[in-house]
Amino acid sequence: MQKTSDNPIVKMEKLNKHFGTLHVLKDVDLEVTPGEVVVIIGASGSGKSTLIRCINGLEEFQSGSLDVDGKVLLPHGKASKALQQIRTEVGMVFQQFNLFPHMTVLDNVTLAPMKVRGASRDEARQTARRLLERVGILDQADKHPSQLSGGQQQRVALARALAMEPRLMLFDEPTSALDPEMIGEVLDAMRELAREGMTMVIVTHEMNFAREVADRVIYIHKGEIVEQGKPEAVFDDPQNERTQSFLARVLTH
Amino acid sequence: MNSFQFDWQAAFASIPYLLKGVPYTLMISFGGLAIGFLIGIIFGLMRISPTAWLRVPAIAYIEVFRGTPVLVQVLFIFYGLPQLIGGPIDALTAGIAAIAVNSGAYISEVVRGGVQSIERGQREAGVSLGLTRTQTFRYIIWPQGFRRMIPALGNQAIISIKDTSLFAVIGVGELVRQGQIYIATTFNALEVYLMVALMYLAITLTLSVLLRLLERKGLVGQ
C-alpha cells in the first residue's frame, strides 16, 4: 500500500514454462502497472491461461523471474510463504466459477476474509452483502451455488474474490463456460470494476469487450508474446502476420 | 423326506440368550470401526501425500491388511501377539483391534477416493483466496469429500459387522458364539442359526436405513 503507484504490480522476466516436453511459455516478459487493464488474447493452447496462472502460482515455471506485488516467486514453486502472501493480494475468477457447492452464496464470500484476514463474522457478512449487491445478486445470498444460473454463479465468484480486497484481479476466460445470454451480465460487472480502477489481467475470447476495456492488449502465440499495444493498434492495425491471421479468424465470426 | 418340524418354540426361546451376544457384536463392530475410521483418515491422507515417506508406509499398511483375511488377523492378535508382548490380550480387545486394522485399510482407500474425487478447481479456488493448504482441505475439500464417502463407509460398516461373526473362534461372546453355546445344549441348530441370522439382518438393516437418511441429508446443497 505504501508503494508508489508507478512500480509494476507484476514484473515477469524471461519466464519459461514446460509441461513435460512441451514448451508452453517462452521467455515471456510482462509488466502490469497498478490501475492497468491488460487483456490477453490468443488461440486455444497458446499458453494464455497458463501465463496468468503463473502469476498466482497455480502453475510452476522452470526459469525466469516473477515479482508480484513486491514478493518474489521462485521457479519450481519454491518459497511458499511469498506464494500465500501473493494469493492473499491477488484475486482470481475461473472459467468454471469453482464456487464451493457445499456452502451458501454468503458463506462462499465470507470464508476467506474470516479465515485469512481474521475478519469477524459480522464484518465479513457486511462486506459480502455489499459486494453481492454490487454484482446484483444480494437476493440469492442464502442459496447454494447449484441453485443459481451460470451468470449468477460467476458474479458470486467475482464477489468472493473482491471480498479479499485484492490489489490485482486475474480473469481466466470468465465467460467461456456461460450461455450466450449470460455473458453480458458478467462483462458488465467486470466493466464496472475496470472503471473503478482495479488492476486486471484478463484472458478472454470476447474481442469487443477487450477493445472496450483494455488499456493494453497482448496477443500470445505458441507461448510467445507476439504483439502488444493499445487495443486500437492491435485490433485495427496489427503488425505481426500471426496476429493478423488470428484476428481475421476470430473477428469474422 | 423326513418328518422334521421347525420348532418355533425353540427359536423364540433362544432369543433372550442370543440377545446377550448383541452388545458384544455391536461393541466390536462400532469400537473397531471408530478406530478404523481414524486410521482410515490418517492413512488415506498419507496415501495421497506427495511425500514418499508418508505414502509408502500407507500403501504397505493398506496392502497387508486388505490382502490378508480378517480371521487370520484376529487369530494373530489374540494368539500370536501375546507371545510377542509377553501378556494375554482379552478376546474383546483382540476383536476390536482386528476390525480396526482391517476396516482401517479399506477406509483408507475410501478416504483417498473421496478426497481425490473433488475437482481440482475447488483446491485452486481455495488457495487462490489465500487460504493455506490445510485450511483449503479443512473447509473445502474434506466436507465435500466426506459426503461422497458416506455410501462407501456405510458399506464397510455392514461388512465389518458381519466379519465380527468370525470372532466366535476366539471365544468372545458375540452373537454366533452365543448361538453355538445354546445349540450345544438344545441341538436346535436350524432354529437358532436362523435367529442369529435375523439378528444380524436387524442390525444391518437399521444401519442401512440410517445411512439412507444421512445420505439424503448430506446431499443437500450439492
mmCIF file of N, CA and C in Angstrom, chain A residues 17-83:
data_model
loop_
_atom_site.group_PDB
_atom_site.id
_atom_site.type_symbol
_atom_site.label_atom_id
_atom_site.label_comp_id
_atom_site.label_asym_id
_atom_site.label_seq_id
_atom_site.Cartn_x
_atom_site.Cartn_y
_atom_site.Cartn_z
ATOM 1 N N LYS A 17 8.111 -21.955 -19.161
ATOM 2 C CA LYS A 17 7.293 -22.994 -18.529
ATOM 3 C C LYS A 17 7.204 -24.185 -19.469
ATOM 4 N N HIS A 18 7.453 -25.356 -18.921
ATOM 5 C CA HIS A 18 7.332 -26.588 -19.707
ATOM 6 C C HIS A 18 6.301 -27.503 -19.056
ATOM 7 N N PHE A 19 5.492 -28.156 -19.896
ATOM 8 C CA PHE A 19 4.713 -29.307 -19.427
ATOM 9 C C PHE A 19 5.390 -30.517 -20.044
ATOM 10 N N GLY A 20 6.215 -31.210 -19.294
ATOM 11 C CA GLY A 20 6.974 -32.310 -19.882
ATOM 12 C C GLY A 20 7.851 -31.781 -21.005
ATOM 13 N N THR A 21 7.654 -32.309 -22.206
ATOM 14 C CA THR A 21 8.486 -31.863 -23.324
ATOM 15 C C THR A 21 7.878 -30.648 -24.035
ATOM 16 N N LEU A 22 6.677 -30.273 -23.623
ATOM 17 C CA LEU A 22 6.009 -29.153 -24.285
ATOM 18 C C LEU A 22 6.465 -27.826 -23.675
ATOM 19 N N HIS A 23 6.968 -26.954 -24.514
ATOM 20 C CA HIS A 23 7.438 -25.649 -24.057
ATOM 21 C C HIS A 23 6.266 -24.662 -24.135
ATOM 22 N N VAL A 24 5.594 -24.432 -23.015
ATOM 23 C CA VAL A 24 4.332 -23.699 -23.042
ATOM 24 C C VAL A 24 4.519 -22.185 -23.038
ATOM 25 N N LEU A 25 5.485 -21.705 -22.273
ATOM 26 C CA LEU A 25 5.752 -20.266 -22.257
ATOM 27 C C LEU A 25 7.231 -20.065 -22.561
ATOM 28 N N LYS A 26 7.493 -19.168 -23.512
ATOM 29 C CA LYS A 26 8.873 -18.989 -23.978
ATOM 30 C C LYS A 26 9.355 -17.567 -23.727
ATOM 31 N N ASP A 27 10.247 -17.450 -22.754
ATOM 32 C CA ASP A 27 10.870 -16.143 -22.469
ATOM 33 C C ASP A 27 9.847 -15.010 -22.405
ATOM 34 N N VAL A 28 8.807 -15.209 -21.624
ATOM 35 C CA VAL A 28 7.758 -14.203 -21.573
ATOM 36 C C VAL A 28 8.130 -13.056 -20.629
ATOM 37 N N ASP A 29 8.053 -11.849 -21.129
ATOM 38 C CA ASP A 29 8.230 -10.644 -20.309
ATOM 39 C C ASP A 29 6.879 -9.955 -20.190
ATOM 40 N N LEU A 30 6.522 -9.602 -18.979
ATOM 41 C CA LEU A 30 5.239 -8.917 -18.804
ATOM 42 C C LEU A 30 5.309 -8.002 -17.592
ATOM 43 N N GLU A 31 4.907 -6.761 -17.779
ATOM 44 C CA GLU A 31 4.790 -5.849 -16.646
ATOM 45 C C GLU A 31 3.384 -5.304 -16.621
ATOM 46 N N VAL A 32 2.826 -5.259 -15.432
ATOM 47 C CA VAL A 32 1.495 -4.678 -15.274
ATOM 48 C C VAL A 32 1.611 -3.575 -14.229
ATOM 49 N N THR A 33 1.166 -2.382 -14.579
ATOM 50 C CA THR A 33 1.231 -1.284 -13.607
ATOM 51 C C THR A 33 -0.114 -1.144 -12.917
ATOM 52 N N PRO A 34 -0.111 -0.658 -11.672
ATOM 53 C CA PRO A 34 -1.373 -0.534 -10.936
ATOM 54 C C PRO A 34 -2.397 0.291 -11.712
ATOM 55 N N GLY A 35 -3.619 -0.165 -11.714
ATOM 56 C CA GLY A 35 -4.696 0.522 -12.401
ATOM 57 C C GLY A 35 -4.858 0.116 -13.849
ATOM 58 N N GLU A 36 -3.907 -0.653 -14.343
ATOM 59 C CA GLU A 36 -3.938 -1.031 -15.751
ATOM 60 C C GLU A 36 -4.868 -2.233 -15.982
ATOM 61 N N VAL A 37 -5.536 -2.242 -17.132
ATOM 62 C CA VAL A 37 -6.323 -3.403 -17.538
ATOM 63 C C VAL A 37 -5.656 -4.016 -18.759
ATOM 64 N N VAL A 38 -5.124 -5.229 -18.547
ATOM 65 C CA VAL A 38 -4.412 -5.913 -19.622
ATOM 66 C C VAL A 38 -5.264 -7.091 -20.082
ATOM 67 N N VAL A 39 -5.516 -7.156 -21.379
ATOM 68 C CA VAL A 39 -6.280 -8.284 -21.902
ATOM 69 C C VAL A 39 -5.357 -9.144 -22.764
ATOM 70 N N ILE A 40 -5.356 -10.443 -22.469
ATOM 71 C CA ILE A 40 -4.518 -11.374 -23.220
ATOM 72 C C ILE A 40 -5.404 -12.177 -24.162
ATOM 73 N N ILE A 41 -5.072 -12.138 -25.444
ATOM 74 C CA ILE A 41 -5.840 -12.917 -26.416
ATOM 75 C C ILE A 41 -4.907 -13.905 -27.117
ATOM 76 N N GLY A 42 -5.510 -14.902 -27.725
ATOM 77 C CA GLY A 42 -4.728 -15.911 -28.423
ATOM 78 C C GLY A 42 -5.553 -17.158 -28.620
ATOM 79 N N ALA A 43 -5.085 -18.041 -29.484
ATOM 80 C CA ALA A 43 -5.824 -19.265 -29.775
ATOM 81 C C ALA A 43 -5.796 -20.205 -28.568
ATOM 82 N N SER A 44 -6.673 -21.220 -28.574
ATOM 83 C CA SER A 44 -6.619 -22.219 -27.516
ATOM 84 C C SER A 44 -5.271 -22.908 -27.566
ATOM 85 N N GLY A 45 -4.711 -23.148 -26.389
ATOM 86 C CA GLY A 45 -3.435 -23.839 -26.339
ATOM 87 C C GLY A 45 -2.244 -22.939 -26.586
ATOM 88 N N SER A 46 -2.499 -21.614 -26.669
ATOM 89 C CA SER A 46 -1.390 -20.698 -26.928
ATOM 90 C C SER A 46 -0.589 -20.408 -25.657
ATOM 91 N N GLY A 47 -1.144 -20.783 -24.495
ATOM 92 C CA GLY A 47 -0.429 -20.551 -23.240
ATOM 93 C C GLY A 47 -0.963 -19.366 -22.446
ATOM 94 N N LYS A 48 -2.060 -18.748 -22.929
ATOM 95 C CA LYS A 48 -2.529 -17.537 -22.248
ATOM 96 C C LYS A 48 -3.064 -17.825 -20.845
ATOM 97 N N SER A 49 -3.805 -18.924 -20.683
ATOM 98 C CA SER A 49 -4.279 -19.277 -19.343
ATOM 99 C C SER A 49 -3.113 -19.648 -18.434
ATOM 100 N N THR A 50 -2.187 -20.415 -18.968
ATOM 101 C CA THR A 50 -1.010 -20.807 -18.187
ATOM 102 C C THR A 50 -0.265 -19.568 -17.702
ATOM 103 N N LEU A 51 -0.185 -18.580 -18.574
ATOM 104 C CA LEU A 51 0.522 -17.348 -18.219
ATOM 105 C C LEU A 51 -0.093 -16.697 -16.985
ATOM 106 N N ILE A 52 -1.418 -16.505 -16.975
ATOM 107 C CA ILE A 52 -1.963 -15.820 -15.797
ATOM 108 C C ILE A 52 -1.981 -16.744 -14.577
ATOM 109 N N ARG A 53 -2.039 -18.052 -14.802
ATOM 110 C CA ARG A 53 -1.997 -18.967 -13.662
ATOM 111 C C ARG A 53 -0.609 -19.005 -13.005
ATOM 112 N N CYS A 54 0.407 -18.570 -13.741
ATOM 113 C CA CYS A 54 1.735 -18.443 -13.129
ATOM 114 C C CYS A 54 1.769 -17.273 -12.147
ATOM 115 N N ILE A 55 0.977 -16.239 -12.444
ATOM 116 C CA ILE A 55 1.042 -15.026 -11.627
ATOM 117 C C ILE A 55 0.636 -15.297 -10.181
ATOM 118 N N ASN A 56 -0.338 -16.192 -9.965
ATOM 119 C CA ASN A 56 -0.672 -16.515 -8.566
ATOM 120 C C ASN A 56 -0.219 -17.935 -8.184
ATOM 121 N N GLY A 57 0.737 -18.439 -8.937
ATOM 122 C CA GLY A 57 1.385 -19.686 -8.535
ATOM 123 C C GLY A 57 0.562 -20.946 -8.703
ATOM 124 N N LEU A 58 -0.524 -20.893 -9.468
ATOM 125 C CA LEU A 58 -1.265 -22.126 -9.721
ATOM 126 C C LEU A 58 -0.481 -23.018 -10.682
ATOM 127 N N GLU A 59 0.415 -22.389 -11.449
ATOM 128 C CA GLU A 59 1.341 -23.152 -12.280
ATOM 129 C C GLU A 59 2.751 -22.770 -11.866
ATOM 130 N N GLU A 60 3.601 -23.777 -11.802
ATOM 131 C CA GLU A 60 5.016 -23.508 -11.557
ATOM 132 C C GLU A 60 5.686 -23.168 -12.884
ATOM 133 N N PHE A 61 6.777 -22.437 -12.798
ATOM 134 C CA PHE A 61 7.554 -22.202 -14.016
ATOM 135 C C PHE A 61 8.968 -22.721 -13.768
ATOM 136 N N GLN A 62 9.703 -22.917 -14.862
ATOM 137 C CA GLN A 62 11.006 -23.560 -14.695
ATOM 138 C C GLN A 62 12.171 -22.569 -14.640
ATOM 139 N N SER A 63 12.012 -21.457 -15.337
ATOM 140 C CA SER A 63 13.088 -20.469 -15.241
ATOM 141 C C SER A 63 12.533 -19.079 -15.497
ATOM 142 N N GLY A 64 13.326 -18.081 -15.144
ATOM 143 C CA GLY A 64 12.896 -16.703 -15.286
ATOM 144 C C GLY A 64 12.603 -16.110 -13.926
ATOM 145 N N SER A 65 12.169 -14.865 -13.889
ATOM 146 C CA SER A 65 11.850 -14.271 -12.598
ATOM 147 C C SER A 65 10.458 -13.674 -12.619
ATOM 148 N N LEU A 66 9.828 -13.720 -11.461
ATOM 149 C CA LEU A 66 8.460 -13.228 -11.342
ATOM 150 C C LEU A 66 8.300 -12.546 -9.997
ATOM 151 N N ASP A 67 7.870 -11.298 -10.071
ATOM 152 C CA ASP A 67 7.713 -10.482 -8.887
ATOM 153 C C ASP A 67 6.272 -9.991 -8.894
ATOM 154 N N VAL A 68 5.516 -10.333 -7.864
ATOM 155 C CA VAL A 68 4.122 -9.902 -7.807
ATOM 156 C C VAL A 68 3.905 -9.108 -6.529
ATOM 157 N N ASP A 69 3.530 -7.845 -6.680
ATOM 158 C CA ASP A 69 3.264 -7.004 -5.534
ATOM 159 C C ASP A 69 4.452 -6.982 -4.561
ATOM 160 N N GLY A 70 5.655 -6.938 -5.128
ATOM 161 C CA GLY A 70 6.851 -6.837 -4.303
ATOM 162 C C GLY A 70 7.337 -8.150 -3.724
ATOM 163 N N LYS A 71 6.609 -9.242 -3.979
ATOM 164 C CA LYS A 71 7.072 -10.541 -3.468
ATOM 165 C C LYS A 71 7.582 -11.392 -4.628
ATOM 166 N N VAL A 72 8.645 -12.114 -4.349
ATOM 167 C CA VAL A 72 9.298 -12.862 -5.414
ATOM 168 C C VAL A 72 8.824 -14.313 -5.436
ATOM 169 N N LEU A 73 8.394 -14.739 -6.613
ATOM 170 C CA LEU A 73 8.055 -16.150 -6.811
ATOM 171 C C LEU A 73 9.237 -16.822 -7.495
ATOM 172 N N LEU A 74 9.658 -17.956 -6.928
ATOM 173 C CA LEU A 74 10.828 -18.629 -7.483
ATOM 174 C C LEU A 74 10.401 -19.752 -8.422
ATOM 175 N N PRO A 75 11.305 -20.137 -9.338
ATOM 176 C CA PRO A 75 10.998 -21.276 -10.205
ATOM 177 C C PRO A 75 10.726 -22.539 -9.380
ATOM 178 N N HIS A 76 10.016 -23.466 -9.974
ATOM 179 C CA HIS A 76 9.696 -24.756 -9.362
ATOM 180 C C HIS A 76 8.836 -24.643 -8.103
ATOM 181 N N GLY A 77 8.091 -23.542 -7.996
ATOM 182 C CA GLY A 77 7.131 -23.427 -6.899
ATOM 183 C C GLY A 77 7.732 -23.317 -5.520
ATOM 184 N N LYS A 78 8.992 -22.871 -5.419
ATOM 185 C CA LYS A 78 9.586 -22.722 -4.090
ATOM 186 C C LYS A 78 9.079 -21.444 -3.419
ATOM 187 N N ALA A 79 9.439 -21.257 -2.158
ATOM 188 C CA ALA A 79 9.052 -20.065 -1.394
ATOM 189 C C ALA A 79 7.542 -19.957 -1.227
ATOM 190 N N SER A 80 6.964 -20.918 -0.523
ATOM 191 C CA SER A 80 5.516 -20.971 -0.428
ATOM 192 C C SER A 80 4.942 -19.841 0.435
ATOM 193 N N LYS A 81 5.778 -19.233 1.281
ATOM 194 C CA LYS A 81 5.262 -18.161 2.115
ATOM 195 C C LYS A 81 4.926 -16.937 1.265
ATOM 196 N N ALA A 82 5.858 -16.593 0.369
ATOM 197 C CA ALA A 82 5.598 -15.495 -0.551
ATOM 198 C C ALA A 82 4.374 -15.819 -1.401
ATOM 199 N N LEU A 83 4.281 -17.070 -1.786
ATOM 200 C CA LEU A 83 3.173 -17.509 -2.627
ATOM 201 C C LEU A 83 1.833 -17.237 -1.942
#
